[in-house]
Amino acid sequence: MKKGILHTYEKFLPLTEKTPLLSLCEGDTPLIPLGNIGRELGVELYGKFEGLNPTGSFKDRGMVLAVAKAAEEGAKAVVCASTGNTSASAAAYGALAGIPCFTLLPAGKVASGKLAQAVIHGARVVAVRGNFDEALEMARTASREKGRLAIVNSVNPYRLFGQRSAAWEICDELGSPPDWLTLPVGNAGNISAYCAGFEFYREIGRISRLPRLIGVQAEGAAPMVKGAPVDNPETVATAIRIGRPVNASLARRAVELTNGQFLSVSDEEILEAQGILASKNGIFAEPASCAPLAGLYRLKKMDKLPAVIRIVMVLTGNGLKDPDAAKGRGEALVEIDGTTEALLEVLGL
Ligand code: F0G
């Protein structure tokens, strides 16, 4: 039975007897073999479908711990800035713990499903006329100035601690780490958490090597690739529309340590990859989550994708969160009269 991150990894996490063992049965997400696409790319490909977490993204793994620790430490409220998924997760776990949640979102730049989640879970949603980086700075300052207002962005070390669990699940399921692990990079917390998770497993002897970490960004929001902040980040993948990643140095270390790399892909490539994943392999992931697949196609085109290696792609968020990104794509809708004849005509078989 699914038990959630805090129960499952009690021994590996910084819990005390006072930490409430919150759970929405997060984690334990499927590692889906992506045979149709893998064959095309000439690699053994898997998707770790984090979109099947309770709020539809990987954020739940770290949020459950961050909110449990906030409760343990007597926080009166939690606060976060978010491109959408963090706010949905903070709002849900805040609701579970009975702690009020304030979320700061870049006005007009958050996918509709994510906004709906924050609202229905009862968060106080503040739309900031500015981008994510500015909203995060505001949230950090507010939490410093107001006692007992816990910030639950990935500057909170408990977030990254909980997110390590995904690396552990992958190793446990495959019996060894993959050759490559590729994931989208925004605020650069998740890639750092994966690295720490793999390093920990190596330390305790569960694995003997680290996978190469391949971090993929959108071209209009690629500070890790450029090696410098981006002032006005822009991309269709709003989840990773971030110009000043707070975990940049940890992420750089992760890539250096694992002999990995950062690369960027265009919005067109991201949307194309989203379509391929959905139409060729039956998985609907949000645009940001498809940046890694776009990256693999690009490497393949450049003849830089080794054959036969085992690759895990982290599908960080569910496509249902951002229905607008899918609208108007694929086959056009056909409207008919309510008669069998009209249907048969459309079927044309
Ligand atoms: N994929 C999705 C679906 C995300 O929501 C995010 C980050 C990332 C990838 C990048 O992860 O920041 O750890 O490098 N979303 C944050 C949010 C910023 O507010 O929901 P990262």
Short mmCIF file of C-alpha atoms and ligand atoms in Angstrom, two decimals:
data_model
loop_
_atom_site.label_atom_id
_atom_site.label_comp_id
_atom_site.label_asym_id
_atom_site.label_seq_id
_atom_site.Cartn_x
_atom_site.Cartn_y
_atom_site.Cartn_z
CA MET A 1 0.00 0.00 0.00
CA LYS A 2 1.20 3.52 -0.75
CA LYS A 3 2.25 5.26 2.45
CA GLY A 4 3.78 8.55 1.35
CA ILE A 5 7.30 9.93 1.56
CA LEU A 6 7.55 10.53 5.30
CA HIS A 7 6.51 6.98 6.23
CA THR A 8 8.46 5.27 3.46
CA TYR A 9 11.73 7.15 3.99
CA GLU A 10 11.48 7.86 7.70
CA LYS A 11 15.04 6.68 8.25
CA PHE A 12 16.55 8.82 5.50
CA LEU A 13 14.81 12.11 6.36
CA PRO A 14 15.41 14.64 9.14
CA LEU A 15 12.31 13.73 11.15
CA THR A 16 11.89 13.92 14.93
CA GLU A 17 9.20 12.40 17.11
CA LYS A 18 7.48 15.80 16.94
CA THR A 19 7.24 15.88 13.14
CA PRO A 20 3.64 15.23 12.09
CA LEU A 21 3.68 12.36 9.59
CA LEU A 22 1.58 14.12 6.96
CA SER A 23 0.70 12.13 3.89
CA LEU A 24 -1.31 12.45 0.71
CA CYS A 25 0.33 9.21 -0.46
CA GLU A 26 2.80 11.21 -2.54
CA GLY A 27 5.73 9.51 -4.28
CA ASP A 28 6.00 5.94 -5.55
CA THR A 29 5.27 7.20 -9.06
CA PRO A 30 5.53 4.86 -12.05
CA LEU A 31 8.69 4.52 -14.11
CA ILE A 32 7.09 4.02 -17.50
CA PRO A 33 9.04 2.35 -20.33
CA LEU A 34 8.78 4.64 -23.36
CA GLY A 35 9.43 1.96 -25.98
CA ASN A 36 7.93 3.71 -29.00
CA ILE A 37 10.05 6.82 -28.55
CA GLY A 38 13.10 4.98 -27.20
CA ARG A 39 13.26 2.85 -30.36
CA GLU A 40 13.22 5.98 -32.49
CA LEU A 41 16.05 7.51 -30.47
CA GLY A 42 18.00 4.25 -30.24
CA VAL A 43 18.07 4.24 -26.43
CA GLU A 44 16.33 2.46 -23.55
CA LEU A 45 14.02 5.22 -22.38
CA TYR A 46 11.84 5.55 -19.26
CA GLY A 47 9.60 8.35 -18.01
CA LYS A 48 9.34 8.88 -14.26
CA PHE A 49 5.79 10.22 -14.30
CA GLU A 50 5.79 12.72 -11.47
CA GLY A 51 2.54 14.13 -12.83
CA LEU A 52 0.84 11.28 -10.96
CA ASN A 53 1.64 12.74 -7.56
CA PRO A 54 -1.41 13.94 -5.57
CA THR A 55 -1.27 17.54 -6.85
CA GLY A 56 0.08 16.51 -10.23
CA SER A 57 3.76 17.41 -9.90
CA PHE A 58 7.03 16.39 -8.23
CA LYS A 59 6.69 19.26 -5.77
CA ASP A 60 4.66 17.08 -3.39
CA ARG A 61 7.74 15.04 -2.44
CA GLY A 62 9.45 18.01 -0.84
CA MET A 63 6.36 19.95 0.16
CA VAL A 64 5.11 17.23 2.48
CA LEU A 65 8.35 17.51 4.48
CA ALA A 66 8.58 21.31 4.33
CA VAL A 67 5.02 21.73 5.61
CA ALA A 68 5.42 19.02 8.26
CA LYS A 69 8.55 20.80 9.55
CA ALA A 70 6.75 24.16 9.45
CA ALA A 71 3.99 22.61 11.58
CA GLU A 72 6.54 21.08 13.94
CA GLU A 73 8.24 24.45 14.36
CA GLY A 74 4.94 26.20 15.08
CA ALA A 75 4.62 28.25 11.88
CA LYS A 76 1.48 30.39 11.73
CA ALA A 77 1.44 30.32 7.93
CA VAL A 78 3.48 29.21 4.94
CA VAL A 79 4.40 31.36 1.96
CA CYS A 80 5.82 30.66 -1.48
CA ALA A 81 6.41 32.30 -4.82
CA SER A 82 5.56 30.02 -7.68
CA THR A 83 5.19 29.52 -11.39
CA GLY A 84 2.20 27.35 -10.38
CA ASN A 85 3.08 23.87 -9.22
CA THR A 86 4.74 24.84 -5.95
CA SER A 87 1.68 26.92 -5.06
CA ALA A 88 -0.71 24.04 -5.81
CA SER A 89 1.34 21.73 -3.63
CA ALA A 90 1.84 24.23 -0.79
CA ALA A 91 -1.88 24.96 -0.81
CA ALA A 92 -2.79 21.26 -0.61
CA TYR A 93 -0.37 20.35 2.18
CA GLY A 94 -1.20 23.59 4.00
CA ALA A 95 -4.84 22.50 3.90
CA LEU A 96 -3.93 19.04 5.19
CA ALA A 97 -1.86 20.46 8.06
CA GLY A 98 -4.38 23.20 8.85
CA ILE A 99 -1.83 25.96 8.17
CA PRO A 100 -2.82 29.01 6.11
CA CYS A 101 -0.94 29.35 2.83
CA PHE A 102 0.00 32.49 0.90
CA THR A 103 1.13 32.08 -2.70
CA LEU A 104 2.71 34.77 -4.89
CA LEU A 105 2.22 34.13 -8.60
CA PRO A 106 3.48 36.11 -11.60
CA ALA A 107 0.27 37.78 -12.85
CA GLY A 108 -1.10 36.26 -16.06
CA LYS A 109 1.70 33.70 -16.39
CA VAL A 110 0.37 30.70 -14.50
CA ALA A 111 -1.39 27.77 -16.18
CA SER A 112 -5.13 27.70 -15.43
CA GLY A 113 -5.18 24.26 -13.78
CA LYS A 114 -2.50 25.25 -11.28
CA LEU A 115 -4.29 28.44 -10.36
CA ALA A 116 -7.52 26.50 -9.86
CA GLN A 117 -5.71 24.13 -7.49
CA ALA A 118 -4.32 26.90 -5.29
CA VAL A 119 -7.76 28.49 -5.09
CA ILE A 120 -9.74 25.34 -4.30
CA HIS A 121 -7.32 24.31 -1.55
CA GLY A 122 -8.01 27.63 0.11
CA ALA A 123 -4.70 29.41 -0.41
CA ARG A 124 -4.55 33.19 -0.40
CA VAL A 125 -3.44 33.85 -3.95
CA VAL A 126 -1.54 37.06 -4.66
CA ALA A 127 -0.90 37.93 -8.32
CA VAL A 128 2.33 39.91 -8.55
CA ARG A 129 2.89 42.32 -11.43
CA GLY A 130 6.37 41.00 -12.06
CA ASN A 131 8.10 37.73 -12.79
CA PHE A 132 8.80 34.69 -10.60
CA ASP A 133 12.27 35.88 -9.59
CA GLU A 134 10.84 39.13 -8.24
CA ALA A 135 7.99 37.33 -6.45
CA LEU A 136 10.48 34.96 -4.79
CA GLU A 137 12.55 37.87 -3.52
CA MET A 138 9.37 39.35 -2.00
CA ALA A 139 8.41 36.05 -0.34
CA ARG A 140 11.90 35.62 1.12
CA THR A 141 11.91 39.13 2.55
CA ALA A 142 8.42 38.67 4.02
CA SER A 143 9.40 35.42 5.72
CA ARG A 144 12.51 37.07 7.19
CA GLU A 145 10.50 40.00 8.50
CA LYS A 146 7.49 38.12 9.83
CA GLY A 147 8.27 35.59 12.51
CA ARG A 148 6.55 32.22 12.10
CA LEU A 149 5.93 32.69 8.36
CA ALA A 150 7.73 29.69 6.86
CA ILE A 151 8.93 29.94 3.28
CA VAL A 152 8.37 26.68 1.42
CA ASN A 153 10.22 27.41 -1.82
CA SER A 154 13.30 25.34 -2.57
CA VAL A 155 15.41 27.76 -0.48
CA ASN A 156 13.85 25.71 2.32
CA PRO A 157 16.29 22.77 2.68
CA TYR A 158 13.50 20.35 3.60
CA ARG A 159 12.04 20.69 0.12
CA LEU A 160 15.17 19.35 -1.56
CA PHE A 161 15.51 16.68 1.14
CA GLY A 162 12.09 15.25 0.30
CA GLN A 163 12.71 15.50 -3.44
CA ARG A 164 15.72 13.17 -3.08
CA SER A 165 13.22 10.34 -2.77
CA ALA A 166 12.61 10.24 -6.53
CA ALA A 167 16.26 9.30 -7.14
CA TRP A 168 15.94 6.52 -4.56
CA GLU A 169 12.80 5.12 -6.18
CA ILE A 170 14.45 5.02 -9.60
CA CYS A 171 17.51 3.15 -8.29
CA ASP A 172 15.37 0.73 -6.29
CA GLU A 173 13.21 -0.04 -9.29
CA LEU A 174 15.96 -0.40 -11.90
CA GLY A 175 18.36 -2.10 -9.50
CA SER A 176 21.04 0.43 -10.51
CA PRO A 177 21.13 4.08 -11.58
CA PRO A 178 20.38 4.85 -15.25
CA ASP A 179 23.24 6.03 -17.48
CA TRP A 180 21.59 9.42 -17.91
CA LEU A 181 18.90 11.20 -15.97
CA THR A 182 17.40 14.19 -17.72
CA LEU A 183 15.02 16.77 -16.30
CA PRO A 184 13.81 20.34 -16.83
CA VAL A 185 15.60 23.07 -14.88
CA GLY A 186 13.91 26.22 -13.59
CA ASN A 187 14.88 27.32 -10.10
CA ALA A 188 17.43 24.48 -10.23
CA GLY A 189 16.29 22.75 -7.05
CA ASN A 190 15.19 19.42 -8.47
CA ILE A 191 18.43 18.63 -10.30
CA SER A 192 20.29 19.42 -7.07
CA ALA A 193 17.95 17.17 -5.09
CA TYR A 194 18.41 14.26 -7.53
CA CYS A 195 22.18 14.65 -7.28
CA ALA A 196 22.04 14.62 -3.48
CA GLY A 197 19.73 11.59 -3.58
CA PHE A 198 22.09 9.61 -5.83
CA GLU A 199 25.10 10.68 -3.76
CA PHE A 200 23.40 9.49 -0.60
CA TYR A 201 22.57 6.13 -2.15
CA ARG A 202 26.21 5.77 -3.20
CA GLU A 203 27.37 6.66 0.32
CA ILE A 204 25.24 3.94 1.90
CA GLY A 205 26.32 1.43 -0.73
CA ARG A 206 23.02 1.01 -2.58
CA ILE A 207 24.59 2.14 -5.88
CA SER A 208 28.20 2.34 -7.03
CA ARG A 209 28.13 5.23 -9.53
CA LEU A 210 26.18 8.40 -10.31
CA PRO A 211 24.14 8.89 -13.49
CA ARG A 212 24.96 11.78 -15.79
CA LEU A 213 22.56 14.61 -15.03
CA ILE A 214 21.30 16.44 -18.13
CA GLY A 215 19.43 19.64 -17.23
CA VAL A 216 17.28 21.15 -19.95
CA GLN A 217 16.05 24.76 -20.08
CA ALA A 218 13.94 26.77 -22.50
CA GLU A 219 15.98 29.04 -24.78
CA GLY A 220 14.23 32.17 -23.53
CA ALA A 221 14.93 31.25 -19.89
CA ALA A 222 18.32 29.57 -19.90
CA PRO A 223 20.54 31.16 -17.24
CA MET A 224 22.27 27.86 -16.46
CA VAL A 225 23.25 27.38 -20.09
CA LYS A 226 24.34 31.01 -20.53
CA GLY A 227 26.13 31.10 -17.18
CA ALA A 228 24.44 34.40 -16.31
CA PRO A 229 21.04 35.56 -15.03
CA VAL A 230 18.30 36.36 -17.55
CA ASP A 231 16.35 39.52 -16.71
CA ASN A 232 13.16 38.96 -18.68
CA PRO A 233 12.72 35.20 -19.03
CA GLU A 234 10.07 34.12 -21.54
CA THR A 235 8.85 30.68 -22.59
CA VAL A 236 5.68 28.76 -23.33
CA ALA A 237 6.83 26.38 -20.58
CA THR A 238 5.69 28.76 -17.85
CA ALA A 239 6.77 26.38 -15.06
CA ILE A 240 10.41 27.05 -15.92
CA ARG A 241 10.09 30.73 -16.83
CA ILE A 242 12.85 31.65 -14.38
CA GLY A 243 15.88 33.89 -14.92
CA ARG A 244 17.67 33.81 -11.57
CA PRO A 245 17.66 30.25 -10.19
CA VAL A 246 18.27 30.31 -6.44
CA ASN A 247 19.93 26.90 -6.52
CA ALA A 248 22.24 27.74 -9.44
CA SER A 249 25.48 26.88 -7.65
CA LEU A 250 24.18 23.54 -6.33
CA ALA A 251 22.95 22.68 -9.82
CA ARG A 252 26.26 23.59 -11.42
CA ARG A 253 28.00 21.36 -8.93
CA ALA A 254 25.55 18.52 -9.72
CA VAL A 255 26.31 18.71 -13.43
CA GLU A 256 30.09 18.93 -12.91
CA LEU A 257 30.15 16.09 -10.41
CA THR A 258 28.20 13.75 -12.68
CA ASN A 259 29.91 14.77 -15.90
CA GLY A 260 26.54 15.92 -17.19
CA GLN A 261 25.47 19.06 -19.03
CA PHE A 262 22.95 21.85 -19.38
CA LEU A 263 21.32 22.50 -22.71
CA SER A 264 18.47 24.60 -24.01
CA VAL A 265 15.70 23.99 -26.51
CA SER A 266 13.25 26.29 -28.29
CA ASP A 267 9.57 26.61 -27.43
CA GLU A 268 8.73 24.99 -30.77
CA GLU A 269 10.87 21.98 -29.91
CA ILE A 270 9.23 21.73 -26.46
CA LEU A 271 5.73 21.73 -27.92
CA GLU A 272 6.72 19.25 -30.61
CA ALA A 273 8.15 16.93 -27.94
CA GLN A 274 4.93 17.30 -25.92
CA GLY A 275 2.95 16.20 -28.97
CA ILE A 276 5.26 13.24 -29.60
CA LEU A 277 5.06 12.02 -26.00
CA ALA A 278 1.27 12.27 -26.05
CA SER A 279 0.59 10.88 -29.52
CA LYS A 280 3.30 8.22 -29.76
CA ASN A 281 3.50 7.02 -26.18
CA GLY A 282 0.18 7.96 -24.57
CA ILE A 283 1.47 10.31 -21.88
CA PHE A 284 0.27 13.87 -21.39
CA ALA A 285 2.88 15.94 -19.58
CA GLU A 286 2.98 19.70 -19.22
CA PRO A 287 5.26 21.69 -21.57
CA ALA A 288 8.14 22.18 -19.10
CA SER A 289 8.25 18.43 -18.52
CA CYS A 290 8.80 17.85 -22.23
CA ALA A 291 11.93 19.99 -22.49
CA PRO A 292 14.13 16.95 -21.72
CA LEU A 293 12.60 14.96 -24.59
CA ALA A 294 13.16 17.94 -26.89
CA GLY A 295 16.75 17.92 -25.63
CA LEU A 296 17.19 14.23 -26.49
CA TYR A 297 15.85 14.78 -30.01
CA ARG A 298 18.22 17.69 -30.43
CA LEU A 299 21.21 15.62 -29.25
CA LYS A 300 20.18 12.82 -31.57
CA LYS A 301 20.10 15.25 -34.50
CA MET A 302 23.58 16.49 -33.57
CA ASP A 303 24.78 12.89 -33.38
CA LYS A 304 25.54 13.36 -29.69
CA LEU A 305 23.19 10.76 -28.27
CA PRO A 306 25.04 7.53 -27.52
CA ALA A 307 23.24 4.38 -28.65
CA VAL A 308 21.68 1.79 -26.33
CA ILE A 309 22.20 3.73 -23.08
CA ARG A 310 19.52 3.68 -20.41
CA ILE A 311 17.90 7.07 -19.90
CA VAL A 312 15.32 8.19 -17.36
CA MET A 313 13.39 11.34 -18.19
CA VAL A 314 11.65 13.06 -15.30
CA LEU A 315 8.14 14.03 -16.40
CA THR A 316 7.77 16.65 -13.70
CA GLY A 317 4.15 17.76 -14.14
CA ASN A 318 0.80 16.57 -15.49
CA GLY A 319 -0.41 17.92 -18.84
CA LEU A 320 -3.92 18.43 -17.44
CA LYS A 321 -2.62 21.38 -15.45
CA ASP A 322 -2.10 23.40 -18.60
CA PRO A 323 -4.91 22.55 -21.04
CA ASP A 324 -4.44 25.84 -22.93
CA ALA A 325 -1.01 24.70 -24.12
CA ALA A 326 -2.68 21.78 -25.93
CA LYS A 327 -5.63 23.65 -27.41
CA GLY A 328 -5.76 24.03 -31.16
CA ARG A 329 -3.19 21.29 -31.69
CA GLY A 330 -3.71 17.77 -33.00
CA GLU A 331 -6.64 16.92 -35.28
CA ALA A 332 -9.37 19.53 -35.50
CA LEU A 333 -12.65 18.81 -33.72
CA VAL A 334 -15.49 17.48 -35.88
CA GLU A 335 -19.04 18.47 -34.95
CA ILE A 336 -21.89 16.39 -36.40
CA ASP A 337 -25.65 15.94 -36.08
CA GLY A 338 -26.72 13.31 -33.56
CA THR A 339 -27.29 10.58 -36.16
CA THR A 340 -25.51 7.29 -36.88
CA GLU A 341 -25.27 8.16 -40.58
CA ALA A 342 -23.35 11.30 -39.81
CA LEU A 343 -21.04 9.30 -37.54
CA LEU A 344 -20.44 6.59 -40.13
CA GLU A 345 -19.50 9.26 -42.62
CA VAL A 346 -16.89 10.66 -40.26
CA LEU A 347 -15.50 7.21 -39.45
CA GLY A 348 -14.98 6.54 -43.13
CA LEU A 349 -13.76 3.01 -42.43
N1 F0G B 1 8.99 21.14 -14.09
C1 F0G B 1 7.88 21.64 -13.55
C2 F0G B 1 6.57 21.09 -13.99
C3 F0G B 1 7.96 22.68 -12.58
O1 F0G B 1 6.86 23.15 -12.04
C4 F0G B 1 9.22 23.18 -12.22
C5 F0G B 1 9.35 24.25 -11.23
C6 F0G B 1 10.35 22.61 -12.82
C7 F0G B 1 10.20 21.59 -13.75
C8 F0G B 1 11.73 23.05 -12.50
O2 F0G B 1 12.16 22.57 -11.26
O3 F0G B 1 12.67 24.72 -10.18
O4 F0G B 1 13.46 22.58 -9.22
O5 F0G B 1 14.45 23.46 -11.33
N2 F0G B 1 8.38 24.90 -10.77
C9 F0G B 1 8.46 25.86 -9.69
C10 F0G B 1 7.09 26.26 -9.21
C11 F0G B 1 9.40 26.97 -9.89
O6 F0G B 1 6.91 27.37 -8.69
O7 F0G B 1 6.17 25.46 -9.34
P1 F0G B 1 13.25 23.37 -10.43
#
